[in-house]
XYZ file of N, CA and C in Angstrom:
846
model
N -2.057 -14.100 6.749
C -1.466 -14.521 5.490
C -0.153 -13.781 5.282
N 0.930 -14.464 4.896
C 2.174 -13.768 4.632
C 2.017 -12.872 3.424
N 2.794 -11.765 3.384
C 2.725 -10.898 2.222
C 3.275 -11.640 1.015
N 2.833 -11.256 -0.218
C 3.328 -11.940 -1.413
C 4.835 -11.885 -1.544
N 5.427 -10.722 -1.250
C 6.869 -10.616 -1.403
C 7.596 -11.494 -0.397
N 7.049 -11.593 0.828
C 7.696 -12.452 1.813
C 7.559 -13.916 1.414
N 6.472 -14.266 0.728
C 6.298 -15.640 0.268
C 7.391 -16.021 -0.718
N 7.710 -15.105 -1.623
C 8.783 -15.363 -2.585
C 10.104 -15.511 -1.850
N 10.367 -14.609 -0.911
C 11.632 -14.683 -0.191
C 11.726 -15.964 0.625
N 10.619 -16.378 1.224
C 10.629 -17.626 1.986
C 10.941 -18.812 1.086
N 10.413 -18.791 -0.122
C 10.692 -19.881 -1.061
C 12.165 -19.891 -1.436
N 12.723 -18.712 -1.643
C 14.154 -18.628 -1.967
C 15.007 -19.124 -0.798
N 14.612 -18.737 0.410
C 15.359 -19.165 1.595
C 15.259 -20.675 1.787
N 14.103 -21.243 1.489
C 13.936 -22.693 1.615
C 14.854 -23.438 0.653
N 14.974 -22.911 -0.564
C 15.876 -23.540 -1.527
C 17.316 -23.409 -1.063
N 17.686 -22.247 -0.530
C 19.049 -22.077 -0.018
C 19.341 -23.040 1.118
N 18.361 -23.249 2.001
C 18.529 -24.193 3.100
C 18.694 -25.616 2.575
N 17.949 -25.936 1.519
C 18.061 -27.273 0.906
C 19.460 -27.482 0.347
N 20.012 -26.480 -0.303
C 21.380 -26.596 -0.826
C 22.382 -26.773 0.319
N 22.147 -26.049 1.400
C 23.038 -26.179 2.550
C 22.983 -27.589 3.130
N 21.772 -28.147 3.241
C 21.628 -29.508 3.763
C 22.340 -30.519 2.870
N 22.224 -30.324 1.560
C 22.899 -31.229 0.623
C 24.410 -31.170 0.833
N 24.936 -29.966 0.988
C 26.376 -29.814 1.211
C 26.800 -30.498 2.506
N 26.059 -30.274 3.572
C 26.423 -30.857 4.863
C 26.289 -32.382 4.835
N 25.253 -32.877 4.160
C 25.093 -34.331 4.048
C 26.263 -34.961 3.311
N 26.885 -34.196 2.414
C 28.047 -34.688 1.678
C 29.333 -34.555 2.493
N 29.235 -33.978 3.696
C 30.407 -33.829 4.552
C 31.369 -32.757 4.088
N 30.851 -31.726 3.393
C 31.717 -30.683 2.847
C 31.499 -29.364 3.569
N 32.579 -28.638 3.795
C 32.477 -27.274 4.287
C 32.207 -26.351 3.096
N 31.790 -25.136 3.398
C 31.576 -24.162 2.326
C 32.857 -23.931 1.539
N 33.970 -23.834 2.259
C 35.251 -23.581 1.603
C 35.640 -24.734 0.689
N 35.435 -25.987 1.159
C 35.826 -27.136 0.361
C 34.962 -27.262 -0.887
N 33.650 -27.039 -0.741
C 32.781 -27.115 -1.917
C 33.158 -26.050 -2.928
N 33.409 -24.834 -2.455
C 33.806 -23.760 -3.363
C 35.103 -24.107 -4.078
N 36.048 -24.688 -3.353
C 37.335 -25.058 -3.965
C 37.140 -26.099 -5.064
N 36.294 -27.109 -4.782
C 36.079 -28.175 -5.761
C 35.411 -27.654 -7.037
N 34.475 -26.720 -6.868
C 33.770 -26.204 -8.042
C 34.596 -25.140 -8.755
N 35.466 -24.470 -8.003
C 36.243 -23.384 -8.593
C 35.604 -22.024 -8.375
N 34.815 -21.898 -7.291
C 34.163 -20.640 -6.951
C 34.903 -19.949 -5.812
N 34.579 -18.670 -5.639
C 34.980 -17.998 -4.416
C 34.066 -18.503 -3.305
N 34.578 -18.624 -2.100
C 33.790 -19.160 -0.989
C 32.527 -18.349 -0.728
N 32.579 -17.038 -1.005
C 31.422 -16.191 -0.736
C 30.215 -16.574 -1.594
N 30.464 -17.195 -2.760
C 29.338 -17.567 -3.611
C 28.502 -18.663 -2.948
N 29.145 -19.617 -2.304
C 28.417 -20.660 -1.593
C 27.519 -20.037 -0.529
N 28.057 -19.071 0.209
C 27.287 -18.398 1.244
C 26.110 -17.633 0.646
N 26.344 -16.950 -0.472
C 25.261 -16.172 -1.097
C 24.124 -17.077 -1.552
N 24.467 -18.253 -2.088
C 23.436 -19.177 -2.549
C 22.663 -19.763 -1.371
N 23.382 -20.124 -0.310
C 22.723 -20.749 0.834
C 21.861 -19.771 1.622
N 22.197 -18.499 1.572
C 21.431 -17.496 2.318
C 20.472 -16.719 1.424
N 20.256 -17.236 0.218
C 19.250 -16.685 -0.715
C 19.539 -15.251 -1.125
N 20.816 -14.863 -1.077
C 21.154 -13.533 -1.556
C 21.367 -13.529 -3.065
N 21.643 -14.714 -3.620
C 21.800 -14.880 -5.067
C 20.999 -16.096 -5.500
N 20.128 -15.976 -6.508
C 19.395 -17.160 -6.978
C 20.317 -18.076 -7.770
N 20.234 -19.390 -7.587
C 21.127 -20.301 -8.303
C 20.713 -20.459 -9.765
N 21.684 -20.472 -10.646
C 21.420 -20.769 -12.055
C 21.361 -22.280 -12.235
N 20.930 -22.719 -13.417
C 20.920 -24.153 -13.707
C 22.331 -24.725 -13.579
N 23.322 -23.970 -14.073
C 24.713 -24.436 -14.006
C 25.185 -24.545 -12.565
N 24.785 -23.583 -11.727
C 25.157 -23.630 -10.313
C 24.628 -24.902 -9.661
N 23.373 -25.225 -9.948
C 22.757 -26.411 -9.343
C 23.441 -27.680 -9.830
N 23.753 -27.732 -11.111
C 24.420 -28.930 -11.644
C 25.795 -29.116 -11.001
N 26.541 -28.018 -10.851
C 27.870 -28.109 -10.238
C 27.747 -28.513 -8.770
N 26.809 -27.926 -8.072
C 26.599 -28.205 -6.641
C 26.296 -29.687 -6.424
N 25.321 -30.189 -7.178
C 24.914 -31.582 -6.990
C 26.001 -32.564 -7.441
N 26.735 -32.192 -8.482
C 27.799 -33.079 -8.958
C 28.866 -33.271 -7.882
N 29.289 -32.186 -7.265
C 30.376 -32.283 -6.288
C 29.882 -32.742 -4.919
N 28.559 -32.791 -4.748
C 28.002 -33.363 -3.519
C 27.514 -34.794 -3.747
N 27.665 -35.274 -4.977
C 27.323 -36.658 -5.281
C 25.834 -36.953 -5.312
N 25.018 -35.962 -5.687
C 23.558 -36.181 -5.726
C 22.992 -35.658 -7.046
N 23.585 -36.067 -8.160
C 23.132 -35.581 -9.469
C 21.672 -35.912 -9.749
N 21.139 -36.922 -9.085
C 19.739 -37.303 -9.312
C 18.772 -36.198 -8.889
N 19.231 -35.273 -8.052
C 18.367 -34.192 -7.586
C 18.307 -33.007 -8.545
N 19.096 -33.067 -9.626
C 19.168 -31.917 -10.539
C 17.799 -31.503 -11.074
N 16.995 -32.406 -11.654
C 15.700 -31.963 -12.209
C 14.805 -31.300 -11.171
N 14.744 -31.893 -9.969
C 13.889 -31.338 -8.923
C 14.335 -29.944 -8.506
N 15.642 -29.773 -8.290
C 16.151 -28.488 -7.816
C 16.038 -27.406 -8.884
N 16.304 -27.763 -10.128
C 16.178 -26.779 -11.204
C 14.726 -26.358 -11.366
N 13.803 -27.309 -11.297
C 12.383 -26.977 -11.407
C 11.955 -26.054 -10.272
N 12.456 -26.332 -9.068
C 12.126 -25.485 -7.922
C 12.652 -24.072 -8.116
N 13.913 -23.960 -8.538
C 14.522 -22.645 -8.728
C 13.799 -21.844 -9.804
N 13.464 -22.499 -10.907
C 12.761 -21.793 -11.986
C 11.369 -21.370 -11.544
N 10.717 -22.230 -10.760
C 9.385 -21.897 -10.276
C 9.396 -20.680 -9.377
N 10.409 -20.590 -8.515
C 10.505 -19.452 -7.603
C 10.714 -18.164 -8.376
N 11.627 -18.182 -9.320
C 11.907 -16.966 -10.071
C 10.740 -16.586 -10.965
N 9.917 -17.577 -11.342
C 8.736 -17.276 -12.140
C 7.590 -16.737 -11.321
N 7.676 -16.854 -9.979
C 6.606 -16.369 -9.110
C 6.496 -14.855 -9.156
N 7.618 -14.179 -9.312
C 7.635 -12.724 -9.209
C 8.086 -12.135 -10.532
N 7.188 -11.459 -11.198
C 7.487 -10.916 -12.521
C 7.171 -9.427 -12.511
N 8.152 -8.585 -12.843
C 7.912 -7.157 -12.842
C 6.874 -6.812 -13.900
N 5.944 -5.910 -13.527
C 4.919 -5.483 -14.478
C 5.552 -4.907 -15.740
N 6.587 -4.137 -15.599
C 7.196 -3.521 -16.779
C 7.695 -4.583 -17.756
N 8.242 -5.678 -17.231
C 8.723 -6.728 -18.123
C 7.550 -7.416 -18.814
N 6.454 -7.636 -18.058
C 5.275 -8.258 -18.650
C 4.673 -7.385 -19.741
N 4.680 -6.074 -19.495
C 3.968 -5.166 -20.374
C 4.848 -4.563 -21.462
N 6.104 -4.980 -21.511
C 7.037 -4.378 -22.462
C 6.537 -4.507 -23.895
N 5.897 -5.625 -24.193
C 5.400 -5.855 -25.543
C 3.997 -5.291 -25.745
N 3.446 -4.657 -24.704
C 2.138 -4.038 -24.843
C 1.067 -4.705 -24.018
N 0.028 -3.941 -23.708
C -1.063 -4.438 -22.877
C -1.815 -5.580 -23.535
N -1.932 -5.569 -24.852
C -2.675 -6.622 -25.535
C -2.060 -7.986 -25.259
N -0.735 -8.070 -25.325
C -0.072 -9.351 -25.111
C -0.281 -9.853 -23.684
N -0.285 -8.920 -22.718
C -0.532 -9.309 -21.329
C -1.911 -9.932 -21.201
N -2.903 -9.305 -21.825
C -4.269 -9.821 -21.748
C -4.391 -11.181 -22.431
N -3.723 -11.349 -23.570
C -3.805 -12.613 -24.312
C -3.102 -13.751 -23.588
N -2.075 -13.426 -22.809
C -1.243 -14.464 -22.204
C -1.996 -15.338 -21.211
N -3.087 -14.834 -20.640
C -3.796 -15.610 -19.622
C -4.943 -16.437 -20.195
N -5.180 -16.336 -21.492
C -6.325 -17.037 -22.096
C -6.328 -18.540 -21.818
N -5.216 -19.261 -22.000
C -5.243 -20.708 -21.733
C -5.613 -21.046 -20.291
N -5.115 -20.250 -19.349
C -5.436 -20.480 -17.937
C -6.936 -20.309 -17.690
N -7.522 -19.291 -18.285
C -8.950 -19.058 -18.108
C -9.770 -20.200 -18.701
N -9.360 -20.700 -19.835
C -10.132 -21.740 -20.504
C -10.135 -23.044 -19.709
N -9.022 -23.361 -19.046
C -8.954 -24.654 -18.356
C -9.424 -24.601 -16.912
N -9.669 -23.409 -16.396
C -10.095 -23.279 -15.005
C -11.595 -23.528 -14.884
N -11.975 -24.329 -13.908
C -13.397 -24.559 -13.625
C -13.900 -23.550 -12.587
N -13.200 -23.422 -11.482
C -13.662 -22.591 -10.375
C -12.760 -21.367 -10.200
N -13.324 -20.206 -10.451
C -12.622 -18.946 -10.257
C -13.056 -18.343 -8.926
N -12.092 -17.900 -8.144
C -12.388 -17.157 -6.931
C -11.564 -15.879 -6.962
N -12.221 -14.724 -6.896
C -11.513 -13.452 -7.003
C -11.929 -12.522 -5.880
N -10.944 -11.876 -5.287
C -11.183 -10.840 -4.284
C -10.546 -9.565 -4.791
N -11.310 -8.473 -4.799
C -10.794 -7.203 -5.272
C -10.967 -6.117 -4.225
N -9.849 -5.550 -3.821
C -9.876 -4.422 -2.891
C -9.534 -3.121 -3.616
N -9.319 -3.189 -4.944
C -8.921 -2.012 -5.714
C -9.966 -1.608 -6.735
N -10.286 -2.538 -7.650
C -11.187 -2.235 -8.759
C -12.157 -3.396 -8.952
N -13.140 -3.208 -9.820
C -14.063 -4.278 -10.175
C -13.279 -5.397 -10.860
N -13.545 -6.673 -10.541
C -12.832 -7.774 -11.199
C -12.915 -7.676 -12.726
N -11.816 -8.006 -13.387
C -11.725 -7.847 -14.835
C -12.835 -8.531 -15.602
N -13.234 -9.730 -15.171
C -14.268 -10.472 -15.880
C -15.633 -9.802 -15.783
N -15.788 -8.854 -14.860
C -17.072 -8.193 -14.662
C -17.049 -6.740 -15.135
N -15.983 -6.329 -15.808
C -15.840 -4.935 -16.211
C -16.545 -4.639 -17.535
N -16.958 -3.393 -17.693
C -17.467 -2.899 -18.967
C -16.291 -2.412 -19.811
N -16.495 -2.247 -21.130
C -15.403 -1.712 -21.961
C -14.906 -0.354 -21.489
N -15.823 0.528 -21.100
C -15.413 1.854 -20.659
C -14.592 1.815 -19.381
N -15.000 0.986 -18.442
C -14.279 0.859 -17.174
C -12.901 0.249 -17.415
N -12.855 -0.798 -18.250
C -11.567 -1.415 -18.579
C -10.639 -0.421 -19.244
N -11.171 0.374 -20.164
C -10.338 1.370 -20.847
C -9.766 2.372 -19.849
N -10.574 2.761 -18.855
C -10.094 3.707 -17.845
C -8.997 3.091 -16.987
N -9.201 1.832 -16.589
C -8.201 1.147 -15.762
C -6.902 0.940 -16.536
N -7.000 0.348 -17.724
C -5.797 0.061 -18.497
C -5.137 1.337 -19.006
N -5.933 2.367 -19.242
C -5.356 3.639 -19.657
C -4.478 4.228 -18.574
N -4.919 4.094 -17.325
C -4.107 4.569 -16.203
C -2.828 3.749 -16.088
N -2.960 2.424 -16.250
C -1.785 1.548 -16.211
C -0.792 1.952 -17.292
N -1.283 2.171 -18.506
C -0.413 2.518 -19.624
C 0.318 3.834 -19.368
N -0.402 4.809 -18.802
C 0.215 6.109 -18.550
C 1.260 6.042 -17.447
N 0.945 5.338 -16.365
C 1.867 5.266 -15.237
C 3.122 4.481 -15.564
N 2.966 3.423 -16.367
C 4.096 2.525 -16.624
C 4.693 2.694 -18.001
N 4.215 3.682 -18.758
C 4.750 3.965 -20.087
C 4.721 2.726 -20.970
N 3.553 2.071 -20.991
C 3.365 0.853 -21.764
C 3.015 1.231 -23.193
N 3.462 0.442 -24.197
C 3.104 0.729 -25.584
C 1.607 0.927 -25.763
N 1.243 1.886 -26.638
C -0.142 2.323 -26.747
C -1.043 1.441 -27.580
N -1.385 0.279 -27.086
C -2.329 -0.598 -27.788
C -3.576 -0.789 -26.938
N -4.060 0.290 -26.335
C -5.152 0.228 -25.372
C -6.422 -0.362 -25.984
N -6.764 0.073 -27.186
C -8.003 -0.406 -27.804
C -7.973 -1.917 -28.004
N -6.845 -2.436 -28.468
C -6.711 -3.884 -28.674
C -6.761 -4.632 -27.353
N -6.129 -4.070 -26.310
C -6.115 -4.727 -24.999
C -7.526 -4.800 -24.418
N -8.290 -3.732 -24.570
C -9.671 -3.740 -24.085
C -10.480 -4.796 -24.830
N -10.298 -4.875 -26.141
C -11.046 -5.850 -26.936
C -10.731 -7.275 -26.500
N -9.462 -7.548 -26.196
C -9.073 -8.894 -25.759
C -9.725 -9.216 -24.424
N -9.709 -8.268 -23.487
C -10.332 -8.529 -22.180
C -11.828 -8.753 -22.322
N -12.473 -7.990 -23.190
C -13.907 -8.181 -23.390
C -14.191 -9.556 -23.996
N -13.352 -9.968 -24.934
C -13.539 -11.281 -25.551
C -13.356 -12.394 -24.530
N -12.460 -12.169 -23.572
C -12.198 -13.169 -22.541
C -13.419 -13.408 -21.664
N -14.304 -12.446 -21.608
C -15.498 -12.588 -20.772
C -16.465 -13.634 -21.314
N -16.157 -14.203 -22.470
C -16.974 -15.304 -22.997
C -17.038 -16.464 -22.020
N -16.006 -16.606 -21.170
C -16.002 -17.735 -20.229
C -17.154 -17.641 -19.231
N -17.732 -16.435 -19.069
C -18.881 -16.294 -18.173
C -20.115 -17.003 -18.717
N -20.156 -17.187 -20.028
C -21.355 -17.705 -20.678
C -21.140 -19.051 -21.358
N -19.918 -19.552 -21.356
C -19.625 -20.795 -22.073
C -18.854 -21.750 -21.175
N -18.968 -23.033 -21.489
C -18.224 -24.016 -20.722
C -18.802 -24.222 -19.339
N -18.121 -25.033 -18.582
C -18.601 -25.404 -17.249
C -17.771 -24.682 -16.201
N -17.858 -23.339 -16.198
C -17.073 -22.525 -15.271
C -17.972 -21.987 -14.165
N -17.371 -21.749 -12.989
C -18.068 -21.142 -11.874
C -17.224 -19.990 -11.331
N -17.899 -18.889 -10.962
C -17.195 -17.671 -10.583
C -17.722 -17.155 -9.238
N -16.833 -17.062 -8.275
C -17.162 -16.454 -6.980
C -16.324 -15.183 -6.864
N -16.995 -14.037 -6.833
C -16.312 -12.749 -6.824
C -16.683 -11.982 -5.562
N -15.700 -11.386 -4.919
C -15.931 -10.567 -3.733
C -15.251 -9.223 -3.942
N -15.973 -8.148 -3.645
C -15.379 -6.810 -3.707
C -15.685 -6.079 -2.405
N -14.808 -5.184 -2.046
C -15.073 -4.281 -0.929
C -16.043 -3.203 -1.409
N -16.922 -2.734 -0.520
C -17.890 -1.724 -0.926
C -17.218 -0.467 -1.460
N -16.024 -0.144 -0.932
C -15.375 1.073 -1.414
C -14.981 0.970 -2.889
N -14.840 -0.259 -3.417
C -14.592 -0.421 -4.853
C -15.770 0.139 -5.646
N -16.989 -0.053 -5.128
C -18.184 0.448 -5.802
C -18.251 1.974 -5.767
N -17.590 2.564 -4.804
C -17.693 4.016 -4.607
C -16.433 4.758 -5.048
N -15.479 4.036 -5.626
C -14.270 4.668 -6.154
C -14.502 5.022 -7.611
N -14.444 6.296 -7.934
C -14.767 6.759 -9.287
C -13.631 6.425 -10.245
N -13.896 5.506 -11.152
C -12.949 5.131 -12.198
C -13.505 5.651 -13.520
N -12.683 6.375 -14.282
C -13.197 7.015 -15.485
C -13.973 8.258 -15.080
N -15.201 8.408 -15.587
C -16.053 9.521 -15.181
C -17.361 8.966 -14.625
N -18.281 9.842 -14.313
C -19.542 9.423 -13.705
C -20.306 8.473 -14.611
N -20.340 8.766 -15.906
C -21.076 7.903 -16.836
C -20.462 6.512 -16.911
N -19.133 6.450 -16.958
C -18.443 5.156 -16.991
C -18.756 4.359 -15.737
N -18.710 5.044 -14.591
C -18.929 4.344 -13.327
C -20.379 3.898 -13.192
N -21.301 4.733 -13.618
C -22.709 4.347 -13.553
C -22.971 3.132 -14.437
N -22.377 3.126 -15.623
C -22.540 1.975 -16.510
C -21.942 0.715 -15.918
N -20.800 0.864 -15.253
C -20.155 -0.289 -14.641
C -20.993 -0.865 -13.505
N -21.520 -0.005 -12.678
C -22.325 -0.476 -11.555
C -23.621 -1.130 -12.038
N -24.220 -0.563 -13.058
C -25.411 -1.185 -13.623
C -25.095 -2.547 -14.217
N -23.947 -2.650 -14.846
C -23.524 -3.934 -15.426
C -23.329 -4.981 -14.336
N -22.813 -4.571 -13.189
C -22.617 -5.509 -12.081
C -23.938 -6.147 -11.661
N -24.980 -5.352 -11.614
C -26.286 -5.887 -11.221
C -26.733 -6.963 -12.208
N -26.504 -6.715 -13.495
C -26.910 -7.683 -14.504
C -26.081 -8.945 -14.490
N -24.762 -8.798 -14.407
C -23.906 -9.969 -14.487
C -24.012 -10.818 -13.223
N -24.345 -10.200 -12.094
C -24.494 -10.958 -10.846
C -25.682 -11.902 -10.904
N -26.583 -11.666 -11.856
C -27.754 -12.532 -11.998
C -27.464 -13.786 -12.814
N -26.277 -13.860 -13.425
C -25.928 -15.051 -14.191
C -25.845 -16.261 -13.260
N -26.326 -17.422 -13.699
C -26.296 -18.603 -12.822
C -24.888 -19.057 -12.455
N -23.896 -18.697 -13.274
C -22.524 -19.132 -13.000
C -21.775 -18.180 -12.074
N -22.377 -17.044 -11.740
C -21.668 -15.989 -11.006
C -22.262 -15.783 -9.616
N -21.384 -15.719 -8.618
C -21.756 -15.307 -7.265
C -20.971 -14.039 -6.950
N -21.679 -12.945 -6.711
C -21.026 -11.670 -6.409
C -21.352 -11.263 -4.985
N -20.310 -11.133 -4.169
C -20.475 -10.682 -2.802
C -19.845 -9.318 -2.596
N -20.436 -8.503 -1.757
C -19.903 -7.181 -1.427
C -19.690 -7.119 0.082
N -18.503 -6.725 0.508
C -18.221 -6.559 1.936
C -18.555 -5.123 2.313
N -19.600 -4.921 3.128
C -20.055 -3.558 3.428
C -19.019 -2.755 4.212
N -19.027 -1.449 3.967
C -18.207 -0.548 4.771
C -18.631 -0.644 6.237
N -17.680 -0.600 7.122
C -17.992 -0.628 8.547
C -18.229 -2.010 9.113
N -18.055 -3.047 8.295
C -18.262 -4.415 8.788
C -17.183 -4.755 9.814
N -17.552 -5.199 11.037
C -16.527 -5.621 12.013
C -15.688 -6.759 11.445
N -14.376 -6.710 11.653
C -13.488 -7.680 11.014
C -12.486 -8.235 12.002
N -12.863 -9.300 12.661
C -11.882 -10.031 13.450
C -11.089 -10.955 12.534
N -11.770 -11.470 11.493
C -11.131 -12.230 10.426
C -11.479 -11.536 9.108
N -10.821 -11.942 8.036
C -11.147 -11.356 6.743
C -10.677 -9.930 6.579
N -9.451 -9.662 7.032
C -8.894 -8.318 6.866
C -8.718 -8.003 5.385
N -8.852 -6.713 4.997
C -8.568 -6.350 3.605
C -7.128 -6.701 3.256
N -6.943 -7.335 2.124
C -5.607 -7.736 1.680
C -5.432 -7.333 0.225
N -4.301 -7.684 -0.357
C -4.063 -7.415 -1.758
C -5.082 -8.165 -2.622
N -5.407 -7.596 -3.764
C -6.345 -8.259 -4.667
C -5.716 -9.534 -5.217
N -6.528 -10.600 -5.313
C -5.994 -11.852 -5.835
C -7.092 -12.644 -6.532
N -6.668 -13.548 -7.416
C -7.576 -14.448 -8.123
C -7.054 -15.861 -7.997
N -7.943 -16.792 -7.662
C -7.592 -18.200 -7.560
C -8.141 -18.949 -8.766
N -7.316 -19.805 -9.337
C -7.709 -20.632 -10.475
C -7.717 -22.085 -10.012
N -8.921 -22.609 -9.726
C -9.052 -23.919 -9.103
C -8.125 -23.970 -7.893
N -7.454 -25.089 -7.732
C -6.439 -25.194 -6.674
C -5.042 -25.145 -7.280
N -4.959 -24.698 -8.536
C -3.703 -24.747 -9.279
C -2.780 -23.591 -8.956
N -3.312 -22.370 -8.945
C -2.457 -21.225 -8.708
C -3.279 -20.020 -8.288
N -2.567 -19.031 -7.763
C -3.157 -17.757 -7.375
C -2.336 -16.661 -8.030
N -3.003 -15.666 -8.609
C -2.298 -14.488 -9.097
C -2.626 -13.336 -8.171
N -1.598 -12.578 -7.819
C -1.730 -11.498 -6.848
C -1.281 -10.204 -7.517
N -2.050 -9.137 -7.323
C -1.752 -7.852 -7.934
C -1.047 -6.944 -6.940
N 0.159 -6.521 -7.311
C 0.912 -5.568 -6.516
C 1.105 -4.292 -7.325
N 1.539 -3.235 -6.681
C 1.779 -1.985 -7.389
C 2.878 -2.166 -8.424
N 3.949 -2.877 -8.052
C 5.115 -2.970 -8.916
C 5.264 -4.306 -9.606
N 4.409 -5.271 -9.293
C 4.647 -6.600 -9.816
C 3.383 -7.428 -9.852
N 3.493 -8.518 -10.586
C 2.433 -9.514 -10.677
C 3.011 -10.812 -10.132
N 2.393 -11.339 -9.106
C 2.931 -12.505 -8.416
C 2.078 -13.731 -8.709
N 2.724 -14.825 -9.067
C 2.028 -16.093 -9.270
C 2.432 -17.054 -8.165
N 1.449 -17.528 -7.420
C 1.686 -18.449 -6.308
C 1.218 -19.838 -6.715
N 2.098 -20.819 -6.618
C 1.740 -22.186 -6.995
C 2.022 -23.202 -5.903
N 2.750 -22.823 -4.856
C 3.046 -23.775 -3.786
C 1.749 -24.164 -3.101
N 1.437 -25.453 -2.998
C 0.148 -25.893 -2.449
C -0.193 -25.280 -1.094
N 0.795 -25.174 -0.205
C 0.527 -24.624 1.119
C 0.066 -23.171 1.030
N 0.708 -22.390 0.148
C 0.349 -20.984 0.019
C -0.991 -20.827 -0.693
N -1.267 -21.692 -1.674
C -2.572 -21.662 -2.331
C -3.671 -21.915 -1.305
N -3.420 -22.847 -0.386
C -4.408 -23.138 0.658
C -4.618 -21.934 1.582
N -3.560 -21.155 1.819
C -3.696 -19.971 2.655
C -4.602 -18.939 1.987
N -4.453 -18.797 0.679
C -5.337 -17.868 -0.032
C -6.766 -18.392 -0.043
N -6.933 -19.698 -0.150
C -8.284 -20.276 -0.099
C -8.932 -19.987 1.251
N -8.156 -20.082 2.311
C -8.686 -19.785 3.641
C -9.047 -18.312 3.760
N -8.180 -17.440 3.234
C -8.473 -16.008 3.274
C -9.740 -15.702 2.492
N -9.912 -16.360 1.337
C -11.109 -16.126 0.536
C -12.354 -16.564 1.304
N -12.265 -17.679 1.991
C -13.393 -18.161 2.783
C -13.756 -17.178 3.887
N -12.751 -16.614 4.540
C -12.991 -15.645 5.604
C -13.617 -14.367 5.055
N -13.138 -13.918 3.897
C -13.689 -12.722 3.279
C -15.122 -12.971 2.804
N -15.368 -14.176 2.277
C -16.708 -14.527 1.806
C -17.730 -14.443 2.932
N -17.301 -14.837 4.130
C -18.217 -14.842 5.270
C -18.631 -13.431 5.678
N -17.842 -12.424 5.291
C -18.166 -11.041 5.633
C -19.071 -10.381 4.604
N -19.144 -10.965 3.408
C -19.855 -10.332 2.297
C -21.353 -10.565 2.383
N -22.088 -9.688 1.706
C -23.528 -9.878 1.522
C -23.779 -10.193 0.058
N -24.889 -10.872 -0.209
C -25.164 -11.371 -1.549
C -26.607 -11.068 -1.940
N -26.927 -11.319 -3.207
C -28.300 -11.203 -3.669
C -28.869 -9.817 -3.480
N -30.061 -9.749 -2.886
C -30.751 -8.479 -2.717
C -29.935 -7.487 -1.898
N -29.192 -7.990 -0.894
C -28.397 -7.089 -0.054
C -27.245 -6.466 -0.828
N -26.578 -7.257 -1.676
C -25.489 -6.696 -2.467
C -26.031 -5.729 -3.523
N -27.202 -6.052 -4.113
C -27.801 -5.131 -5.095
C -28.145 -3.797 -4.439
N -28.588 -3.852 -3.187
C -28.904 -2.613 -2.469
C -27.666 -1.733 -2.332
N -26.513 -2.336 -2.044
C -25.268 -1.566 -1.920
C -24.840 -0.994 -3.258
N -25.021 -1.769 -4.332
C -24.669 -1.278 -5.665
C -25.573 -0.115 -6.059
N -26.867 -0.238 -5.785
C -27.798 0.845 -6.098
C -27.466 2.092 -5.297
N -27.067 1.929 -4.045
C -26.686 3.092 -3.234
C -25.465 3.786 -3.823
N -24.546 3.000 -4.356
C -23.357 3.587 -4.984
C -23.741 4.348 -6.251
N -24.708 3.814 -7.015
C -25.197 4.511 -8.208
C -25.853 5.827 -7.812
N -26.700 5.787 -6.788
C -27.383 7.007 -6.330
C -26.383 8.058 -5.869
N -25.265 7.612 -5.277
C -24.262 8.551 -4.760
C -23.535 9.290 -5.887
N -23.626 8.762 -7.111
C -22.966 9.433 -8.242
C -23.687 10.728 -8.607
N -24.962 10.833 -8.195
C -25.724 12.050 -8.451
C -26.312 12.115 -9.851
């Protein structure tokens, strides 16, 4: 699977190549197109080589002088979609953690099939209030986010209503080391692990655990991600939150999820791993 950042860059490069093809189809050199629009020639090169993202005005000028104004809506939608794929966490969280949590509510409500893989922490929908507070508290401290931690935790807990209402299905996979990574303190972690056993028994939830030491020819550990039907994938990075919507890339994440699922254990076997993690807390 390509890395999330390379996926964004590939999308930008594809758009630049499309602009180049449009220019060549119009029989224009870079210099001539720049002259007609009133740009420096280097700007045409920067746009075609994805060193500068095109603005709406850039696209309108480009298509006008290449005689393909009908392509404006498509190209603008593509450009906006690419730039919306990569959003810095600091920009998302500038207004506070509560707003970040609230912003995904519509997506959760309309999604039927959730697929989540976590290589870092317990999936948000399966977290306890104490565990969520520990996770978001660390986020707030590291990123200097406005201090609305209590409200943000309450919003995430309220969002867990989707586990019990509507016609939703949840397939969750975690690496065993997630169960053994101490988040908060021992009491918080013990409560979280006990909660996992209970929530995994819900008819709408499938919880798989990939055991430590599992041979992996396929299903390599990757960045944590969540799939919402076949509509989009959200990917968690250290510095950013990535939204993937291109059908081909969504299919790649679906394939990765399938490979990871095949490595996981379920039911009694996964409960055994969770209980072992609880016992290890002492």
